[in-house]
Amino acid sequence: MPFAVACTARILLPLGLLGMTVACQSTVGEPAAGPLTAATQSVALIPADSIKTAPTLPDSLQLTPVLPLSNLPDSVRQVVRKLQAELGPEAADLRPAVLEQACVGYLALRHAGRIQHGGVLAVADMDLPSSEKRLWVLDLAAGRVLHRSHVAHGRGSGQLRARRFSNVTKSECTSLGFYRTQDTYGGKHGLSRRLRGLDAGQNSNAASRYVVLHAADYVSASYLQQHGQVGYSRGCPALPPDQYKAIIKSLPEGSCLFLSGPGVASKWLDGEAAAQQLAARGWR
């Protein structure tokens, strides 16, 4: 589907992409959002410097390279490689460099006391197309995949692949970085779990944007079969209706979620802190 961006001091996005409502601005969850359309001529304004955009590529299956972390102690790198091997075929599509970032951030957050529930880590590679199962929930100590599922990105972030990311209210974009899971509530989409962004300037508005884990019909198997990809949220990492309860319950309050994607940056990618935590407590 065509998509035009005006590269001026401000970006103009059709309301078919952004809408007039705040991303997930409801404590009862967000309304379902389907494919992008150009049904209206009105526009909403978003500051150009508020959106991180991946290098220009066609909306295809070509992924953005992820480089291994520099200055990462060998002790950490070896343990992450061992974990990748233990995870087996279910994690074959989880790119090693993405898993490395997720594990280093998780360990650094545990070391800083920002993540209270240890041993479980959720990681989503949002650079993968939404037609792929790109969310993994990992049992780190046992070295196994607890859940793997599809997950939606925000309608402001792109079409088949997420290309734009923002922390700004009304952007309807996915926000990259590390999250701490918060409490649950019963919302419009059933059981939902609040998220707290832990990367200042990148996902720190998650709570005020009501970015939560919840179910959505546009992430269902039937929707995927009909459209060839899942639909779009307003910024929430929305989950399949047949898996969301199990996924949410496997990530108790105080767990770690990492949304990876082009341009992700985090102070929690701290190899030394990760090494200290690993030496002191392992994956716990």
PDB file of C-alpha atoms in Angstrom:
ATOM      1  CA  MET A   1       0.000   0.000   0.000  1.00  0.00           C
ATOM      2  CA  PRO A   2       1.382   3.488  -0.837  1.00  0.00           C
ATOM      3  CA  PHE A   3       2.641   5.604   1.971  1.00  0.00           C
ATOM      4  CA  ALA A   4       3.959   9.158   1.633  1.00  0.00           C
ATOM      5  CA  VAL A   5       6.026  11.105   4.114  1.00  0.00           C
ATOM      6  CA  ALA A   6       6.694  14.830   3.827  1.00  0.00           C
ATOM      7  CA  CYS A   7      10.308  15.299   4.917  1.00  0.00           C
ATOM      8  CA  THR A   8      10.086  18.844   6.216  1.00  0.00           C
ATOM      9  CA  ALA A   9      10.558  20.292   9.673  1.00  0.00           C
ATOM     10  CA  ARG A  10       7.468  18.307  10.610  1.00  0.00           C
ATOM     11  CA  ILE A  11       6.204  14.964   9.321  1.00  0.00           C
ATOM     12  CA  LEU A  12       2.685  14.821   7.922  1.00  0.00           C
ATOM     13  CA  LEU A  13       1.038  11.423   8.297  1.00  0.00           C
ATOM     14  CA  PRO A  14      -2.438  10.577   6.966  1.00  0.00           C
ATOM     15  CA  LEU A  15      -4.996   9.964   9.662  1.00  0.00           C
ATOM     16  CA  GLY A  16      -5.505   6.544   8.095  1.00  0.00           C
ATOM     17  CA  LEU A  17      -2.151   5.888   9.717  1.00  0.00           C
ATOM     18  CA  LEU A  18      -2.397   7.885  12.882  1.00  0.00           C
ATOM     19  CA  GLY A  19      -6.041   8.511  13.719  1.00  0.00           C
ATOM     20  CA  MET A  20      -7.192  11.223  16.067  1.00  0.00           C
ATOM     21  CA  THR A  21      -7.087   9.220  19.304  1.00  0.00           C
ATOM     22  CA  VAL A  22      -4.162   8.719  21.619  1.00  0.00           C
ATOM     23  CA  ALA A  23      -2.242   5.454  21.231  1.00  0.00           C
ATOM     24  CA  CYS A  24      -3.877   2.922  23.524  1.00  0.00           C
ATOM     25  CA  GLN A  25      -5.351   5.792  25.523  1.00  0.00           C
ATOM     26  CA  SER A  26      -7.791   3.734  27.544  1.00  0.00           C
ATOM     27  CA  THR A  27      -7.424   1.718  30.691  1.00  0.00           C
ATOM     28  CA  VAL A  28      -9.732  -0.829  29.122  1.00  0.00           C
ATOM     29  CA  GLY A  29      -7.363  -1.401  26.188  1.00  0.00           C
ATOM     30  CA  GLU A  30      -7.356  -0.137  22.629  1.00  0.00           C
ATOM     31  CA  PRO A  31      -9.925  -0.701  19.883  1.00  0.00           C
ATOM     32  CA  ALA A  32      -8.951  -3.126  17.153  1.00  0.00           C
ATOM     33  CA  ALA A  33      -7.010  -1.555  14.311  1.00  0.00           C
ATOM     34  CA  GLY A  34      -6.910  -3.069  10.836  1.00  0.00           C
ATOM     35  CA  PRO A  35      -4.835  -2.457   7.716  1.00  0.00           C
ATOM     36  CA  LEU A  36      -3.710   1.065   6.824  1.00  0.00           C
ATOM     37  CA  THR A  37      -6.058   3.068   4.615  1.00  0.00           C
ATOM     38  CA  ALA A  38      -6.188   6.497   2.989  1.00  0.00           C
ATOM     39  CA  ALA A  39      -9.824   7.024   3.860  1.00  0.00           C
ATOM     40  CA  THR A  40      -9.408  10.642   4.950  1.00  0.00           C
ATOM     41  CA  GLN A  41      -7.565  13.716   3.742  1.00  0.00           C
ATOM     42  CA  SER A  42      -7.060  15.182   7.244  1.00  0.00           C
ATOM     43  CA  VAL A  43      -3.611  15.060   8.795  1.00  0.00           C
ATOM     44  CA  ALA A  44      -2.032  15.000  12.243  1.00  0.00           C
ATOM     45  CA  LEU A  45       1.316  16.616  12.968  1.00  0.00           C
ATOM     46  CA  ILE A  46       4.224  14.888  14.699  1.00  0.00           C
ATOM     47  CA  PRO A  47       7.617  16.552  15.225  1.00  0.00           C
ATOM     48  CA  ALA A  48      10.130  15.091  12.777  1.00  0.00           C
ATOM     49  CA  ASP A  49      12.765  14.562  15.477  1.00  0.00           C
ATOM     50  CA  SER A  50      10.381  12.469  17.575  1.00  0.00           C
ATOM     51  CA  ILE A  51      10.416   9.433  15.292  1.00  0.00           C
ATOM     52  CA  LYS A  52      13.374   7.141  14.747  1.00  0.00           C
ATOM     53  CA  THR A  53      13.359   5.769  11.214  1.00  0.00           C
ATOM     54  CA  ALA A  54      15.276   2.752   9.954  1.00  0.00           C
ATOM     55  CA  PRO A  55      17.516   3.100   6.866  1.00  0.00           C
ATOM     56  CA  THR A  56      15.388   3.370   3.705  1.00  0.00           C
ATOM     57  CA  LEU A  57      14.551  -0.070   2.339  1.00  0.00           C
ATOM     58  CA  PRO A  58      11.554  -1.510   0.506  1.00  0.00           C
ATOM     59  CA  ASP A  59       8.830  -2.969   2.708  1.00  0.00           C
ATOM     60  CA  SER A  60      10.277  -6.422   2.220  1.00  0.00           C
ATOM     61  CA  LEU A  61      11.830  -9.269   4.167  1.00  0.00           C
ATOM     62  CA  GLN A  62      15.294  -7.654   4.107  1.00  0.00           C
ATOM     63  CA  LEU A  63      16.240  -7.149   7.757  1.00  0.00           C
ATOM     64  CA  THR A  64      18.383  -4.433   9.292  1.00  0.00           C
ATOM     65  CA  PRO A  65      21.721  -5.905  10.443  1.00  0.00           C
ATOM     66  CA  VAL A  66      22.248  -6.112  14.211  1.00  0.00           C
ATOM     67  CA  LEU A  67      25.881  -5.933  15.302  1.00  0.00           C
ATOM     68  CA  PRO A  68      27.214  -7.832  18.327  1.00  0.00           C
ATOM     69  CA  LEU A  69      27.767  -5.628  21.367  1.00  0.00           C
ATOM     70  CA  SER A  70      31.283  -4.214  21.631  1.00  0.00           C
ATOM     71  CA  ASN A  71      33.341  -4.649  24.790  1.00  0.00           C
ATOM     72  CA  LEU A  72      31.114  -7.469  26.028  1.00  0.00           C
ATOM     73  CA  PRO A  73      33.019  -9.747  28.433  1.00  0.00           C
ATOM     74  CA  ASP A  74      33.622 -13.225  27.006  1.00  0.00           C
ATOM     75  CA  SER A  75      31.965 -14.747  30.073  1.00  0.00           C
ATOM     76  CA  VAL A  76      28.643 -13.185  29.104  1.00  0.00           C
ATOM     77  CA  ARG A  77      28.945 -13.865  25.389  1.00  0.00           C
ATOM     78  CA  GLN A  78      29.702 -17.540  25.984  1.00  0.00           C
ATOM     79  CA  VAL A  79      26.747 -18.000  28.327  1.00  0.00           C
ATOM     80  CA  VAL A  80      24.398 -16.331  25.823  1.00  0.00           C
ATOM     81  CA  ARG A  81      25.671 -18.607  23.044  1.00  0.00           C
ATOM     82  CA  LYS A  82      25.105 -21.611  25.284  1.00  0.00           C
ATOM     83  CA  LEU A  83      21.569 -20.410  25.977  1.00  0.00           C
ATOM     84  CA  GLN A  84      20.883 -20.017  22.253  1.00  0.00           C
ATOM     85  CA  ALA A  85      21.955 -23.604  21.637  1.00  0.00           C
ATOM     86  CA  GLU A  86      19.794 -24.878  24.511  1.00  0.00           C
ATOM     87  CA  LEU A  87      16.715 -23.060  23.215  1.00  0.00           C
ATOM     88  CA  GLY A  88      16.762 -25.254  20.125  1.00  0.00           C
ATOM     89  CA  PRO A  89      14.598 -25.077  16.988  1.00  0.00           C
ATOM     90  CA  GLU A  90      11.883 -22.903  18.611  1.00  0.00           C
ATOM     91  CA  ALA A  91      14.417 -20.068  18.775  1.00  0.00           C
ATOM     92  CA  ALA A  92      16.055 -20.681  15.415  1.00  0.00           C
ATOM     93  CA  ASP A  93      14.652 -17.392  14.071  1.00  0.00           C
ATOM     94  CA  LEU A  94      15.711 -15.394  17.123  1.00  0.00           C
ATOM     95  CA  ARG A  95      18.787 -13.621  15.827  1.00  0.00           C
ATOM     96  CA  PRO A  96      21.864 -14.165  18.038  1.00  0.00           C
ATOM     97  CA  ALA A  97      22.678 -10.451  18.270  1.00  0.00           C
ATOM     98  CA  VAL A  98      19.086  -9.651  19.325  1.00  0.00           C
ATOM     99  CA  LEU A  99      19.177 -12.375  21.988  1.00  0.00           C
ATOM    100  CA  GLU A 100      22.546 -11.035  23.154  1.00  0.00           C
ATOM    101  CA  GLN A 101      21.119  -7.523  23.593  1.00  0.00           C
ATOM    102  CA  ALA A 102      18.062  -8.867  25.408  1.00  0.00           C
ATOM    103  CA  CYS A 103      20.143 -10.958  27.821  1.00  0.00           C
ATOM    104  CA  VAL A 104      22.672  -8.211  28.552  1.00  0.00           C
ATOM    105  CA  GLY A 105      19.897  -5.711  29.267  1.00  0.00           C
ATOM    106  CA  TYR A 106      18.031  -8.204  31.434  1.00  0.00           C
ATOM    107  CA  LEU A 107      21.163  -8.935  33.496  1.00  0.00           C
ATOM    108  CA  ALA A 108      22.045  -5.240  33.857  1.00  0.00           C
ATOM    109  CA  LEU A 109      18.481  -4.443  34.953  1.00  0.00           C
ATOM    110  CA  ARG A 110      18.567  -7.261  37.486  1.00  0.00           C
ATOM    111  CA  HIS A 111      21.891  -5.936  38.743  1.00  0.00           C
ATOM    112  CA  ALA A 112      20.351  -2.474  39.201  1.00  0.00           C
ATOM    113  CA  GLY A 113      17.257  -3.868  40.931  1.00  0.00           C
ATOM    114  CA  ARG A 114      14.940  -2.576  38.195  1.00  0.00           C
ATOM    115  CA  ILE A 115      13.636  -6.064  37.345  1.00  0.00           C
ATOM    116  CA  GLN A 116      12.411  -7.996  40.382  1.00  0.00           C
ATOM    117  CA  HIS A 117      11.160 -11.224  38.804  1.00  0.00           C
ATOM    118  CA  GLY A 118      14.173 -13.185  37.585  1.00  0.00           C
ATOM    119  CA  GLY A 119      14.563 -16.197  35.345  1.00  0.00           C
ATOM    120  CA  VAL A 120      12.121 -15.207  32.614  1.00  0.00           C
ATOM    121  CA  LEU A 121      12.718 -12.900  29.659  1.00  0.00           C
ATOM    122  CA  ALA A 122      10.417 -11.866  26.809  1.00  0.00           C
ATOM    123  CA  VAL A 123      12.018 -10.591  23.620  1.00  0.00           C
ATOM    124  CA  ALA A 124      10.379  -9.410  20.402  1.00  0.00           C
ATOM    125  CA  ASP A 125      12.356  -8.733  17.242  1.00  0.00           C
ATOM    126  CA  MET A 126      10.154  -6.018  15.763  1.00  0.00           C
ATOM    127  CA  ASP A 127      12.345  -5.825  12.640  1.00  0.00           C
ATOM    128  CA  LEU A 128      10.917  -9.166  11.529  1.00  0.00           C
ATOM    129  CA  PRO A 129       7.742  -8.920   9.435  1.00  0.00           C
ATOM    130  CA  SER A 130       4.495  -9.164  11.352  1.00  0.00           C
ATOM    131  CA  SER A 131       3.658 -12.287   9.350  1.00  0.00           C
ATOM    132  CA  GLU A 132       6.307 -14.094  11.430  1.00  0.00           C
ATOM    133  CA  LYS A 133       6.152 -15.297  15.025  1.00  0.00           C
ATOM    134  CA  ARG A 134       8.565 -12.713  16.408  1.00  0.00           C
ATOM    135  CA  LEU A 135       7.901 -12.815  20.168  1.00  0.00           C
ATOM    136  CA  TRP A 136       9.616 -15.318  22.440  1.00  0.00           C
ATOM    137  CA  VAL A 137       9.170 -15.851  26.190  1.00  0.00           C
ATOM    138  CA  LEU A 138      12.223 -17.629  27.573  1.00  0.00           C
ATOM    139  CA  ASP A 139      12.911 -19.639  30.698  1.00  0.00           C
ATOM    140  CA  LEU A 140      16.543 -18.646  31.083  1.00  0.00           C
ATOM    141  CA  ALA A 141      17.556 -21.152  33.765  1.00  0.00           C
ATOM    142  CA  ALA A 142      15.987 -24.127  31.982  1.00  0.00           C
ATOM    143  CA  GLY A 143      17.090 -22.923  28.552  1.00  0.00           C
ATOM    144  CA  ARG A 144      13.705 -23.398  26.926  1.00  0.00           C
ATOM    145  CA  VAL A 145      11.103 -21.424  25.031  1.00  0.00           C
ATOM    146  CA  LEU A 146       7.930 -21.026  27.086  1.00  0.00           C
ATOM    147  CA  HIS A 147       5.938 -19.261  24.352  1.00  0.00           C
ATOM    148  CA  ARG A 148       6.396 -18.093  20.803  1.00  0.00           C
ATOM    149  CA  SER A 149       3.778 -15.986  19.083  1.00  0.00           C
ATOM    150  CA  HIS A 150       2.917 -13.261  16.632  1.00  0.00           C
ATOM    151  CA  VAL A 151       2.843  -9.730  18.014  1.00  0.00           C
ATOM    152  CA  ALA A 152       1.503  -6.518  16.463  1.00  0.00           C
ATOM    153  CA  HIS A 153       3.347  -3.251  15.961  1.00  0.00           C
ATOM    154  CA  GLY A 154       1.793   0.189  15.957  1.00  0.00           C
ATOM    155  CA  ARG A 155       0.069   1.439  12.812  1.00  0.00           C
ATOM    156  CA  GLY A 156       2.345   4.484  12.865  1.00  0.00           C
ATOM    157  CA  SER A 157       5.396   2.223  12.679  1.00  0.00           C
ATOM    158  CA  GLY A 158       4.869   0.750   9.237  1.00  0.00           C
ATOM    159  CA  GLN A 159       3.113  -1.943   7.292  1.00  0.00           C
ATOM    160  CA  LEU A 160       4.512  -5.477   6.946  1.00  0.00           C
ATOM    161  CA  ARG A 161       7.621  -4.377   8.820  1.00  0.00           C
ATOM    162  CA  ALA A 162       7.986  -1.723  11.497  1.00  0.00           C
ATOM    163  CA  ARG A 163      10.222   1.060  10.208  1.00  0.00           C
ATOM    164  CA  ARG A 164       9.426   4.051  12.446  1.00  0.00           C
ATOM    165  CA  PHE A 165       9.477   4.152  16.248  1.00  0.00           C
ATOM    166  CA  SER A 166       8.398   6.861  18.641  1.00  0.00           C
ATOM    167  CA  ASN A 167       7.817   7.579  22.325  1.00  0.00           C
ATOM    168  CA  VAL A 168       5.391  10.402  21.496  1.00  0.00           C
ATOM    169  CA  THR A 169       1.700  10.395  22.396  1.00  0.00           C
ATOM    170  CA  LYS A 170      -0.582  10.119  19.334  1.00  0.00           C
ATOM    171  CA  SER A 171       2.241   8.779  17.164  1.00  0.00           C
ATOM    172  CA  GLU A 172       0.624   5.313  17.231  1.00  0.00           C
ATOM    173  CA  CYS A 173       4.169   3.967  16.899  1.00  0.00           C
ATOM    174  CA  THR A 174       5.846   1.087  18.669  1.00  0.00           C
ATOM    175  CA  SER A 175       8.445   2.195  21.217  1.00  0.00           C
ATOM    176  CA  LEU A 176      11.629   0.139  21.352  1.00  0.00           C
ATOM    177  CA  GLY A 177      13.669  -0.742  24.438  1.00  0.00           C
ATOM    178  CA  PHE A 178      13.366  -2.506  27.767  1.00  0.00           C
ATOM    179  CA  TYR A 179      10.137  -2.698  29.750  1.00  0.00           C
ATOM    180  CA  ARG A 180       9.163  -3.820  33.220  1.00  0.00           C
ATOM    181  CA  THR A 181       5.838  -5.639  33.417  1.00  0.00           C
ATOM    182  CA  GLN A 182       3.355  -4.061  35.805  1.00  0.00           C
ATOM    183  CA  ASP A 183       0.001  -5.157  37.241  1.00  0.00           C
ATOM    184  CA  THR A 184      -2.883  -6.716  35.335  1.00  0.00           C
ATOM    185  CA  TYR A 185      -6.465  -5.544  34.857  1.00  0.00           C
ATOM    186  CA  GLY A 186      -9.577  -6.703  33.055  1.00  0.00           C
ATOM    187  CA  GLY A 187     -10.066  -4.487  30.023  1.00  0.00           C
ATOM    188  CA  LYS A 188     -11.989  -4.388  26.764  1.00  0.00           C
ATOM    189  CA  HIS A 189      -9.776  -7.160  25.421  1.00  0.00           C
ATOM    190  CA  GLY A 190      -9.858  -9.229  28.605  1.00  0.00           C
ATOM    191  CA  LEU A 191      -6.790  -9.800  30.756  1.00  0.00           C
ATOM    192  CA  SER A 192      -4.217  -7.056  30.094  1.00  0.00           C
ATOM    193  CA  ARG A 193      -0.852  -6.231  31.644  1.00  0.00           C
ATOM    194  CA  ARG A 194       0.518  -2.726  31.994  1.00  0.00           C
ATOM    195  CA  LEU A 195       4.074  -1.965  30.919  1.00  0.00           C
ATOM    196  CA  ARG A 196       6.602   0.538  32.226  1.00  0.00           C
ATOM    197  CA  GLY A 197       9.265   1.750  29.797  1.00  0.00           C
ATOM    198  CA  LEU A 198      12.773   1.779  31.257  1.00  0.00           C
ATOM    199  CA  ASP A 199      14.603   3.692  28.519  1.00  0.00           C
ATOM    200  CA  ALA A 200      14.299   7.462  28.948  1.00  0.00           C
ATOM    201  CA  GLY A 201      13.260   9.218  25.766  1.00  0.00           C
ATOM    202  CA  GLN A 202      12.689   5.949  23.924  1.00  0.00           C
ATOM    203  CA  ASN A 203       9.788   4.197  25.693  1.00  0.00           C
ATOM    204  CA  SER A 204       9.406   6.164  28.934  1.00  0.00           C
ATOM    205  CA  ASN A 205       5.907   7.354  27.952  1.00  0.00           C
ATOM    206  CA  ALA A 206       4.553   3.813  27.798  1.00  0.00           C
ATOM    207  CA  ALA A 207       2.418   4.202  30.926  1.00  0.00           C
ATOM    208  CA  SER A 208       0.866   7.518  29.874  1.00  0.00           C
ATOM    209  CA  ARG A 209       0.229   6.141  26.376  1.00  0.00           C
ATOM    210  CA  TYR A 210      -1.412   3.058  27.914  1.00  0.00           C
ATOM    211  CA  VAL A 211       0.932   0.709  26.073  1.00  0.00           C
ATOM    212  CA  VAL A 212      -0.053  -2.703  27.456  1.00  0.00           C
ATOM    213  CA  LEU A 213       0.002  -6.398  26.662  1.00  0.00           C
ATOM    214  CA  HIS A 214      -3.468  -7.464  25.546  1.00  0.00           C
ATOM    215  CA  ALA A 215      -5.272  -9.685  23.064  1.00  0.00           C
ATOM    216  CA  ALA A 216      -6.469  -8.475  19.670  1.00  0.00           C
ATOM    217  CA  ASP A 217      -8.550 -10.146  16.963  1.00  0.00           C
ATOM    218  CA  TYR A 218      -6.214  -8.676  14.334  1.00  0.00           C
ATOM    219  CA  VAL A 219      -3.440 -10.929  15.649  1.00  0.00           C
ATOM    220  CA  SER A 220      -5.557 -14.079  15.320  1.00  0.00           C
ATOM    221  CA  ALA A 221      -4.764 -17.016  13.048  1.00  0.00           C
ATOM    222  CA  SER A 222      -7.858 -16.271  10.961  1.00  0.00           C
ATOM    223  CA  TYR A 223      -6.815 -12.645  10.417  1.00  0.00           C
ATOM    224  CA  LEU A 224      -3.310 -13.760   9.472  1.00  0.00           C
ATOM    225  CA  GLN A 225      -4.669 -16.322   7.022  1.00  0.00           C
ATOM    226  CA  GLN A 226      -6.944 -13.748   5.393  1.00  0.00           C
ATOM    227  CA  HIS A 227      -4.462 -10.852   5.171  1.00  0.00           C
ATOM    228  CA  GLY A 228      -1.051 -12.552   5.124  1.00  0.00           C
ATOM    229  CA  GLN A 229       0.085 -10.509   8.134  1.00  0.00           C
ATOM    230  CA  VAL A 230      -1.341  -9.328  11.431  1.00  0.00           C
ATOM    231  CA  GLY A 231      -3.066  -5.968  11.776  1.00  0.00           C
ATOM    232  CA  TYR A 232      -1.896  -2.849  13.573  1.00  0.00           C
ATOM    233  CA  SER A 233      -2.240  -1.654  17.136  1.00  0.00           C
ATOM    234  CA  ARG A 234      -1.966   1.923  18.357  1.00  0.00           C
ATOM    235  CA  GLY A 235       1.399   1.211  19.913  1.00  0.00           C
ATOM    236  CA  CYS A 236       0.696  -1.856  22.056  1.00  0.00           C
ATOM    237  CA  PRO A 237       2.480  -5.189  21.487  1.00  0.00           C
ATOM    238  CA  ALA A 238      -0.892  -6.896  20.986  1.00  0.00           C
ATOM    239  CA  LEU A 239      -1.062 -10.701  21.219  1.00  0.00           C
ATOM    240  CA  PRO A 240      -3.039 -13.587  19.654  1.00  0.00           C
ATOM    241  CA  PRO A 241      -6.385 -14.283  21.387  1.00  0.00           C
ATOM    242  CA  ASP A 242      -5.514 -17.974  21.836  1.00  0.00           C
ATOM    243  CA  GLN A 243      -2.160 -17.267  23.548  1.00  0.00           C
ATOM    244  CA  TYR A 244      -2.412 -13.950  25.350  1.00  0.00           C
ATOM    245  CA  LYS A 245      -3.510 -15.269  28.751  1.00  0.00           C
ATOM    246  CA  ALA A 246      -0.682 -17.801  28.957  1.00  0.00           C
ATOM    247  CA  ILE A 247       1.880 -15.218  27.806  1.00  0.00           C
ATOM    248  CA  ILE A 248       0.682 -12.539  30.221  1.00  0.00           C
ATOM    249  CA  LYS A 249       0.643 -14.990  33.138  1.00  0.00           C
ATOM    250  CA  SER A 250       4.167 -16.176  32.305  1.00  0.00           C
ATOM    251  CA  LEU A 251       5.412 -12.589  32.761  1.00  0.00           C
ATOM    252  CA  PRO A 252       4.491 -11.705  36.367  1.00  0.00           C
ATOM    253  CA  GLU A 253       4.820  -8.168  37.639  1.00  0.00           C
ATOM    254  CA  GLY A 254       8.488  -7.187  37.676  1.00  0.00           C
ATOM    255  CA  SER A 255       9.491  -9.255  34.622  1.00  0.00           C
ATOM    256  CA  CYS A 256      11.536  -8.037  31.660  1.00  0.00           C
ATOM    257  CA  LEU A 257      10.314  -7.428  28.100  1.00  0.00           C
ATOM    258  CA  PHE A 258      12.645  -6.244  25.344  1.00  0.00           C
ATOM    259  CA  LEU A 259      11.338  -4.821  22.064  1.00  0.00           C
ATOM    260  CA  SER A 260      14.194  -4.835  19.577  1.00  0.00           C
ATOM    261  CA  GLY A 261      14.246  -2.990  16.286  1.00  0.00           C
ATOM    262  CA  PRO A 262      16.310  -0.708  14.030  1.00  0.00           C
ATOM    263  CA  GLY A 263      17.901   2.115  15.975  1.00  0.00           C
ATOM    264  CA  VAL A 264      17.284   0.671  19.431  1.00  0.00           C
ATOM    265  CA  ALA A 265      19.617   2.137  22.054  1.00  0.00           C
ATOM    266  CA  SER A 266      19.701   1.607  25.790  1.00  0.00           C
ATOM    267  CA  LYS A 267      21.927   2.419  28.718  1.00  0.00           C
ATOM    268  CA  TRP A 268      21.079  -1.072  29.980  1.00  0.00           C
ATOM    269  CA  LEU A 269      23.246  -2.665  27.298  1.00  0.00           C
ATOM    270  CA  ASP A 270      26.006  -2.633  29.911  1.00  0.00           C
ATOM    271  CA  GLY A 271      28.334  -5.594  29.539  1.00  0.00           C
ATOM    272  CA  GLU A 272      30.200  -5.046  32.813  1.00  0.00           C
ATOM    273  CA  ALA A 273      27.006  -4.860  34.884  1.00  0.00           C
ATOM    274  CA  ALA A 274      25.718  -7.956  33.088  1.00  0.00           C
ATOM    275  CA  ALA A 275      28.927  -9.834  33.861  1.00  0.00           C
ATOM    276  CA  GLN A 276      28.734  -8.900  37.546  1.00  0.00           C
ATOM    277  CA  GLN A 277      25.130 -10.077  37.800  1.00  0.00           C
ATOM    278  CA  LEU A 278      25.891 -13.315  35.952  1.00  0.00           C
ATOM    279  CA  ALA A 279      28.860 -14.089  38.210  1.00  0.00           C
ATOM    280  CA  ALA A 280      26.892 -13.372  41.372  1.00  0.00           C
ATOM    281  CA  ARG A 281      23.529 -14.981  40.623  1.00  0.00           C
ATOM    282  CA  GLY A 282      23.522 -16.494  37.175  1.00  0.00           C
ATOM    283  CA  TRP A 283      20.185 -16.032  35.397  1.00  0.00           C
ATOM    284  CA  ARG A 284      18.262 -15.582  38.668  1.00  0.00           C
TER     285      ARG A 284
END
